[in-house]
Each structure stands twice: as C-alpha cells, then as structure tokens.
Amino acid sequence: MTKAEILRELENHTGTILSFPERGPWGSSRYRGSCSGWIPAFFINKFHVSHMAEVFAGSGTTYDVCKDMNVVYTGIDLNPNPPRNGIQTMDILDDSMDLPDGFYHADMVFLHPPYPSINGIHYSGAMWKDTIGCAKSDIQEMDFETGMNAINYAMMRAYNALPAGSYEVCLVGEIRSKGQYRSMYQNLVIPGTMQQTYIKMQHNCMSGTRVYRNQAASPYALIEHEMIAVIKKPSGYEISYVIPKKYSLDIRDSLYATWKDIIMSIARSSEGILSGDFFYRELEGRKKTLSNPNWKAKIRQTLQQLAQAGLLKHVGIGQWQYITR
Ligand SMILES: C[S@@+](CC[C@H](N)C(=O)[O-])C[C@H]1O[C@@H](n2cnc3c(N)ncnc32)[C@H](O)[C@@H]1O
C-alpha cells in the first residue's frame, strides 16, 4: 500500500477508539494473535515517527507497515527464523543480550506481547520451530502472573533503551479463560508519563467467532476490544514507573476500613444473636483496635448507630442481630 493511501485512511480515525475492520496487507493473518497493521500505522502517523523499534515482532506486521511508510525499523522476536530480514532473534528476558542499537535511536517502540494463559494460541512449536531450545522463554506458555511479570520486564527494558522524548506503545488484551477474567492492562507497568489510553475494537478474531453456551445468562459480556497504553519518556536519567500490586488483608487489620465497615463485616459473617462480647473477641488484638485505646466504647457506639440506621437489630441488652436482605 502506498504511504498516500495509508494517510488517506488514517484521516478518518481521530478519536481514542480505534476500529479497523480490515487488518491491511501487512504481516500475516495466519500468524495467531497478529494485529492489524493499521494500529502501528496510526501511531507512526500521529507522533511523526521516523524510527520504529519493536519487541514481539511476530509475523512482521509492523516491519511491513514501516516499509510502506518510509520509517526505519528495528525489531526482535524469540522466533529463531524471523519472517523478515529486519527482525532479529532475541529473547527479551535474557539480560545477557543487549537490545539492538536501533532501539537507542528510535522515537517509538511498539509492543504487542503474547497474551499469557489464553487458550489455544502457541508460538514455539506452532507458529515457528524451536531450533535453539528457546521455548522455555515463550511468554505465551507462561501462567498469567509469570507472563505479566515477563511483559512488564520487557516494557522496562524497552523504555530504558529509548531516548528521552520517545513514545512506548503497548497493545494488550483482556483475557477470559477457564472461567476467569483477567485484564492485562490493569496489570501492566506504566513507566514515564501516561500520554493516553486507546481502545482497539476487535474484528475477525477467533474469540469473537466463539459461541459461548448460554451467553445471555453469563455474568461476562463478550470481549470486543483490546487496550493500548501510550507512554512518553520525559527525560534521560529518571526511571519512574507505576506497577500494580495486589494486596490482601483481613478487614479488621485495615486502617482504611471504618468501624462501620468492620462491624458490618463481622455481623454479616456470623450467625444468630451476637453479643457485644462477641464483637470484642472478634476484634481484640487486631490493628483497628490497637489504634484506639477506647475501642470497646467505639464498638458499642457503632453497634447502636447501626441499629438506629436499621442495618442491625437490637434484640436485647447488649445483643444484636444482622438483618438479612
Ligand atoms: C502477539 S505476537 C505478536 C504479533 C505481531 N504483532 C504481529 O502482528 O504479527 C507475540 C510474539 O511474541 C513472541 N515472544 C514470545 N516470548 C518472547 C520472548 N521471551 N522474547 C521475545 N519475543 C517473544 C512470539 O514469538 C510472538 O511472535
């Protein structure tokens, strides 16, 4: 496709929802998980990119787009026999290998990582032959948590290599697999400055054609989109990043939970008539009580307030019952 034809189509796309029903003539639709070339084309045009770097180059989609748009390209993929000469074989998780020099000149790096734990997609041994024993590094084969750690490592490596002022663009999916829903975007590291989030509408993908049994009754809607993070590297020395971390604690040890939250949680988790002493026992020694020397009085006060509000029932002196909805 000529650059003029590409730019003419891109004129129709000005918002944060990117919908390209055709994937374009770039890369290969037979390569599982390959993306529409219109996505890298959109960002190349938007940010006037002259040198594009890519981790997870796959079937060569971005390589081909760059060729048509006269943009210099440097890419890597785990594939021992990459489909284009401009793609080098490299395991992004192997820190004994440096990223190619082109990453240090690039004004954008594009990452479309594997979607770890998604059913039925395989790269090593399927999309390409593992002739060098690198399958253990194939992020597609990792469980979700291990895969996200690997992707976040790749994000930071690419970011560290970029010159200040460059952009990092990462396309990730929402995964519904084996009864679980996981958002890659929600677990993605964001280094530097968040420039903007885009939604990519999904077209012609395998999951879109799957018919889920009893979909109408399912608590999940069909996934019709992917997410794109656009990040800018503001300066040369500083590495700042936000990385999601999962916390888990007993509500009775949380200093953010109010007395109302905690007393209601105890009442809802317990059966029958509950005495004031029961609440004392459930809370004694917990962090919430350690922060208040008058914690027993606070419990009594909260119980009375909850009874007045109709959330608990006062059934006798110092006795309470949860009102089931
Ligand atoms: C979603 S595909 C990229 C598809 C590409 N955007 C396209 O349109 O063809 C993810 C790619 O990550 C590669 N990959 C998996 N683990 C890797 C690793 N540790 N280092 C580098 N590449 C890896 C796979 O070989 C696969 O080509």
Coordinates of C-alpha atoms and ligand atoms in Angstrom, one line a residue:
M1 CA 0.0 0.0 0.0
T2 CA 1.3 3.5 -0.7
K3 CA 2.0 6.0 2.0
A4 CA -0.6 8.3 0.5
E5 CA -3.3 5.6 0.6
I6 CA -2.4 4.9 4.3
L7 CA -2.6 8.5 5.3
R8 CA -5.9 8.9 3.4
E9 CA -7.5 6.1 5.5
L10 CA -5.9 7.4 8.8
E11 CA -7.6 10.8 8.3
N12 CA -10.9 9.0 9.2
H13 CA -9.5 8.0 12.6
T14 CA -9.2 10.8 15.1
G15 CA -10.5 9.5 18.4
T16 CA -9.3 7.2 21.1
I17 CA -11.4 4.2 19.8
L18 CA -9.5 2.6 17.0
S19 CA -11.7 0.5 14.8
F20 CA -10.1 -1.0 11.6
P21 CA -12.3 -3.9 10.3
E22 CA -9.6 -4.8 7.7
R23 CA -6.1 -5.8 9.0
G24 CA -4.4 -4.4 5.9
P25 CA -1.9 -6.2 3.6
W26 CA 0.9 -6.3 6.3
G27 CA 2.3 -9.3 8.2
S28 CA 0.2 -12.5 8.2
S29 CA -3.3 -13.2 9.3
R30 CA -2.3 -16.8 9.6
Y31 CA 0.1 -15.9 12.5
R32 CA -2.1 -16.4 15.6
G33 CA -2.5 -13.2 17.6
S34 CA -1.2 -11.0 14.9
C35 CA -2.6 -7.5 14.9
S36 CA -3.9 -5.1 12.3
G37 CA -1.1 -3.1 10.7
W38 CA -3.4 0.0 11.0
I39 CA -2.5 0.1 14.7
P40 CA 1.2 0.8 14.3
A41 CA 0.4 2.9 11.2
F42 CA -1.9 5.1 13.3
F43 CA 0.7 5.8 15.9
I44 CA 3.5 6.3 13.4
N45 CA 1.4 9.0 11.7
K46 CA 0.2 10.5 15.0
F47 CA 3.6 11.0 16.5
H48 CA 5.6 11.6 13.2
V49 CA 7.8 8.6 13.9
S50 CA 10.9 8.3 11.8
H51 CA 12.4 5.2 13.6
M52 CA 10.2 2.5 15.0
A53 CA 11.5 -0.2 17.3
E54 CA 9.5 -3.3 18.2
V55 CA 9.6 -6.1 20.8
F56 CA 7.5 -9.2 19.9
A57 CA 7.7 -8.6 16.1
G58 CA 5.7 -11.7 15.2
S59 CA 4.7 -12.1 11.6
G60 CA 6.3 -8.8 10.5
T61 CA 3.2 -6.6 10.5
T62 CA 5.0 -3.5 11.9
Y63 CA 8.0 -4.2 9.7
D64 CA 5.8 -4.2 6.6
V65 CA 3.9 -1.0 7.7
C66 CA 7.2 0.8 8.3
K67 CA 8.4 -0.2 4.8
D68 CA 5.3 1.3 3.2
M69 CA 5.5 4.5 5.4
N70 CA 9.3 5.0 4.8
V71 CA 10.1 4.6 8.5
V72 CA 13.3 2.9 9.7
Y73 CA 12.5 -0.3 11.6
T74 CA 14.4 -2.4 14.2
G75 CA 12.6 -5.4 15.7
I76 CA 13.2 -8.5 17.8
D77 CA 11.3 -11.7 18.4
L78 CA 12.0 -15.1 20.1
N79 CA 11.4 -16.8 16.7
P80 CA 14.8 -18.4 15.7
N81 CA 13.9 -17.9 12.0
P82 CA 12.2 -14.5 11.8
P83 CA 10.0 -13.9 8.7
R84 CA 11.7 -10.6 7.7
N85 CA 15.4 -9.7 7.4
G86 CA 14.9 -6.7 9.6
I87 CA 13.7 -8.8 12.6
Q88 CA 16.4 -10.2 14.9
T89 CA 16.1 -13.3 17.1
M90 CA 16.3 -12.3 20.7
D91 CA 14.8 -13.4 24.0
I92 CA 13.7 -10.2 25.7
L93 CA 14.0 -12.0 29.1
D94 CA 17.7 -12.7 28.5
D95 CA 19.6 -9.8 30.1
S96 CA 22.9 -11.1 28.9
M97 CA 21.9 -9.8 25.4
D98 CA 21.6 -6.1 24.7
L99 CA 18.8 -4.7 22.6
P100 CA 19.8 -3.9 19.1
D101 CA 21.3 -0.4 18.5
G102 CA 18.2 0.8 16.7
F103 CA 16.2 0.9 20.0
Y104 CA 18.6 3.6 21.2
H105 CA 17.7 5.8 18.1
A106 CA 14.0 5.1 18.0
D107 CA 11.4 7.7 18.6
M108 CA 8.8 4.9 19.3
V109 CA 8.8 1.3 20.5
F110 CA 5.8 -0.8 19.8
L111 CA 5.0 -3.9 21.9
H112 CA 2.3 -6.4 21.2
P113 CA 3.1 -9.1 23.7
P114 CA 1.7 -12.6 23.9
Y115 CA -1.4 -12.9 25.9
P116 CA -0.3 -15.4 28.6
S117 CA -2.7 -18.2 29.6
I118 CA -5.1 -17.6 26.7
N119 CA -6.4 -20.8 25.3
G120 CA -5.3 -22.3 22.1
I121 CA -2.6 -19.9 20.9
H122 CA 1.0 -21.2 20.7
Y123 CA 4.1 -19.7 19.2
S124 CA 7.1 -22.0 19.9
G125 CA 6.4 -25.3 18.2
A126 CA 3.3 -24.0 16.3
M127 CA 3.9 -20.6 14.6
W128 CA 7.6 -21.4 14.4
K129 CA 10.0 -24.3 15.0
D130 CA 12.1 -24.1 18.2
T131 CA 15.5 -25.0 16.7
I132 CA 17.6 -23.4 19.5
G133 CA 15.8 -24.6 22.7
C134 CA 14.2 -21.2 23.5
A135 CA 10.6 -22.5 24.2
K136 CA 11.1 -22.0 27.9
S137 CA 11.2 -18.2 27.4
D138 CA 8.0 -18.2 25.3
I139 CA 5.8 -15.8 27.3
Q140 CA 2.7 -17.3 25.7
E141 CA 3.2 -20.5 27.6
M142 CA 3.5 -18.9 31.0
D143 CA 0.7 -18.6 33.5
F144 CA -0.9 -15.2 33.7
E145 CA 1.1 -13.8 36.7
T146 CA 4.5 -15.1 35.4
G147 CA 3.7 -13.9 31.9
M148 CA 2.7 -10.4 33.1
N149 CA 6.0 -10.2 35.1
A150 CA 7.8 -11.0 31.9
I151 CA 5.9 -8.5 29.9
N152 CA 6.5 -5.8 32.5
Y153 CA 10.2 -6.6 32.4
A154 CA 10.1 -6.2 28.5
M155 CA 8.3 -2.9 29.0
M156 CA 11.0 -1.6 31.3
R157 CA 13.8 -2.9 29.1
A158 CA 12.4 -1.2 26.0
Y159 CA 11.8 2.0 28.0
N160 CA 15.3 2.1 29.3
A161 CA 16.8 1.9 25.8
L162 CA 14.7 4.7 24.3
P163 CA 15.9 8.3 24.0
A164 CA 14.1 11.0 26.1
G165 CA 11.0 12.3 24.3
S166 CA 10.2 8.9 22.7
Y167 CA 7.0 7.0 23.0
E168 CA 6.3 3.5 24.1
V169 CA 3.0 1.9 22.8
C170 CA 1.8 -1.4 24.2
L171 CA -1.3 -3.3 22.9
V172 CA -2.7 -5.8 25.3
G173 CA -5.9 -7.9 25.7
E174 CA -8.5 -8.7 28.3
I175 CA -8.5 -12.5 28.8
R176 CA -11.4 -14.7 29.7
S177 CA -10.1 -18.2 30.2
K178 CA -11.3 -21.2 32.2
G179 CA -13.9 -19.2 34.0
Q180 CA -11.6 -16.4 35.0
Y181 CA -11.4 -12.8 33.6
R182 CA -8.1 -11.0 33.7
S183 CA -7.1 -7.6 32.3
M184 CA -3.5 -7.3 31.0
Y185 CA -3.9 -3.6 31.0
Q186 CA -4.8 -3.5 34.7
N187 CA -1.6 -5.4 35.4
L188 CA 0.7 -3.5 33.1
V189 CA 3.6 -1.4 34.3
I190 CA 3.4 2.2 33.2
P191 CA 6.9 3.8 33.1
G192 CA 7.3 7.5 32.4
T193 CA 4.3 9.7 31.7
M194 CA 0.9 8.2 30.6
Q195 CA 0.2 10.0 27.3
Q196 CA -3.2 8.4 26.6
T197 CA -5.2 5.2 26.6
Y198 CA -6.8 3.9 23.4
I199 CA -9.4 1.1 22.9
K200 CA -8.8 -1.1 19.9
M201 CA -12.0 -2.7 18.6
Q202 CA -11.5 -6.4 17.8
H203 CA -12.6 -7.7 14.4
N204 CA -12.3 -11.1 12.8
C205 CA -10.6 -12.7 15.8
M206 CA -11.2 -16.3 16.9
S207 CA -12.7 -15.4 20.3
G208 CA -15.2 -13.1 18.5
T209 CA -16.5 -16.1 16.5
R210 CA -16.7 -18.4 19.5
V211 CA -20.3 -19.1 20.6
Y212 CA -20.4 -19.3 24.4
R213 CA -23.1 -21.6 25.8
N214 CA -25.9 -19.6 27.4
Q215 CA -24.1 -16.3 26.9
A216 CA -27.2 -14.3 27.8
A217 CA -27.1 -15.7 31.3
S218 CA -23.3 -15.2 31.7
P219 CA -22.1 -12.5 34.1
Y220 CA -19.5 -11.7 31.4
A221 CA -20.0 -9.7 28.2
L222 CA -18.3 -10.9 25.1
I223 CA -14.9 -9.2 24.8
E224 CA -14.8 -6.9 21.8
H225 CA -11.8 -4.8 22.5
E226 CA -8.2 -4.6 23.4
M227 CA -6.4 -1.8 25.2
I228 CA -3.5 0.3 24.2
A229 CA -1.2 2.3 26.5
V230 CA 0.7 5.2 25.0
I231 CA 3.6 6.3 27.3
K232 CA 6.1 9.1 26.9
K233 CA 9.6 9.1 28.2
P234 CA 10.0 12.5 29.7
S235 CA 13.7 12.6 30.5
G236 CA 17.1 10.9 30.1
Y237 CA 18.0 9.8 33.7
E238 CA 14.8 9.4 35.6
I239 CA 13.1 6.0 35.7
S240 CA 9.7 6.4 37.3
Y241 CA 7.0 3.8 36.9
V242 CA 3.7 2.7 38.3
I243 CA 3.2 -1.1 38.7
P244 CA 0.0 -2.7 40.1
K245 CA 0.5 -4.7 43.2
K246 CA -2.1 -7.0 44.8
Y247 CA -2.8 -6.5 48.5
S248 CA -4.8 -8.9 50.7
L249 CA -5.5 -8.5 54.4
D250 CA -8.2 -9.1 57.0
I251 CA -10.6 -6.1 57.1
R252 CA -10.1 -6.0 60.9
D253 CA -6.4 -5.1 60.3
S254 CA -7.1 -2.4 57.8
L255 CA -6.7 1.2 58.9
Y256 CA -8.7 2.4 55.8
A257 CA -11.8 0.4 56.8
T258 CA -14.2 2.4 59.0
W259 CA -15.7 1.0 62.2
K260 CA -19.0 0.7 60.4
D261 CA -17.3 -1.4 57.6
I262 CA -15.7 -3.7 60.1
I263 CA -18.7 -4.2 62.4
M264 CA -20.9 -4.9 59.4
S265 CA -18.4 -7.4 58.0
I266 CA -18.4 -9.3 61.4
A267 CA -22.2 -9.2 61.6
R268 CA -22.6 -10.5 58.0
S269 CA -20.1 -13.3 58.6
S270 CA -21.7 -14.5 61.8
E271 CA -25.0 -16.2 62.5
G272 CA -27.7 -15.8 65.2
I273 CA -27.8 -13.3 68.0
L274 CA -24.4 -11.6 68.6
S275 CA -23.4 -10.2 71.9
G276 CA -21.2 -7.1 72.5
D277 CA -18.6 -9.5 74.0
F278 CA -18.6 -11.5 70.7
F279 CA -17.6 -8.3 68.8
Y280 CA -14.9 -7.6 71.4
R281 CA -13.5 -11.1 70.9
E282 CA -13.6 -10.8 67.1
L283 CA -11.6 -7.6 67.2
E284 CA -9.3 -7.9 70.2
G285 CA -5.6 -7.6 69.2
R286 CA -6.5 -6.5 65.6
K287 CA -4.8 -3.4 64.2
K288 CA -8.0 -1.4 64.2
T289 CA -8.3 -1.7 67.9
L290 CA -4.6 -1.0 68.5
S291 CA -5.1 2.4 67.0
N292 CA -7.8 3.3 69.5
P293 CA -7.5 2.9 73.3
N294 CA -11.3 3.2 73.7
W295 CA -12.0 0.6 71.1
K296 CA -14.7 -1.2 73.2
A297 CA -16.7 2.0 73.6
K298 CA -16.2 2.6 69.9
I299 CA -17.7 -0.8 69.1
R300 CA -20.7 -0.2 71.4
Q301 CA -21.3 3.2 69.8
T302 CA -21.1 1.8 66.3
L303 CA -23.5 -1.1 67.1
Q304 CA -26.0 1.5 68.4
Q305 CA -25.6 3.6 65.3
L306 CA -26.1 0.6 63.0
A307 CA -29.3 -0.4 64.9
Q308 CA -30.6 3.1 64.6
A309 CA -29.9 3.0 60.8
G310 CA -31.8 -0.3 60.5
L311 CA -28.7 -2.3 59.4
L312 CA -28.6 -4.3 62.6
K313 CA -31.4 -5.2 65.0
H314 CA -31.1 -4.5 68.8
V315 CA -32.7 -7.7 70.2
G316 CA -31.9 -7.3 73.9
I317 CA -29.4 -5.6 76.3
G318 CA -26.0 -5.9 74.6
Q319 CA -27.5 -8.2 71.9
W320 CA -27.6 -7.7 68.2
Q321 CA -28.7 -9.4 65.0
Y322 CA -27.8 -8.9 61.4
I323 CA -30.9 -8.1 59.3
T324 CA -30.7 -10.2 56.1
R325 CA -31.8 -8.5 52.9
Ligands
LIG1 C1 1.1 -11.4 19.9 S1 2.5 -11.9 19.0 C2 3.0 -10.5 18.1 C3 2.3 -10.4 16.8 C4 2.6 -9.3 15.9 N1 2.1 -8.0 16.4 C5 2.1 -9.5 14.5 O1 1.2 -8.7 14.1 O2 2.5 -10.4 13.9 C6 3.7 -12.1 20.3 C7 5.1 -12.5 19.8 O3 5.9 -12.6 21.0 C8 7.0 -13.5 20.7 N2 7.6 -13.9 22.0 C9 7.2 -14.7 23.0 N3 8.1 -14.7 24.0 C10 9.1 -13.9 23.7 C11 10.3 -13.6 24.3 N4 10.7 -14.1 25.5 N5 11.1 -12.7 23.7 C12 10.8 -12.1 22.5 N6 9.7 -12.5 21.8 C13 8.8 -13.3 22.4 C14 6.3 -14.6 20.0 O4 7.2 -15.4 19.2 C15 5.2 -13.9 19.2 O5 5.7 -13.7 17.9

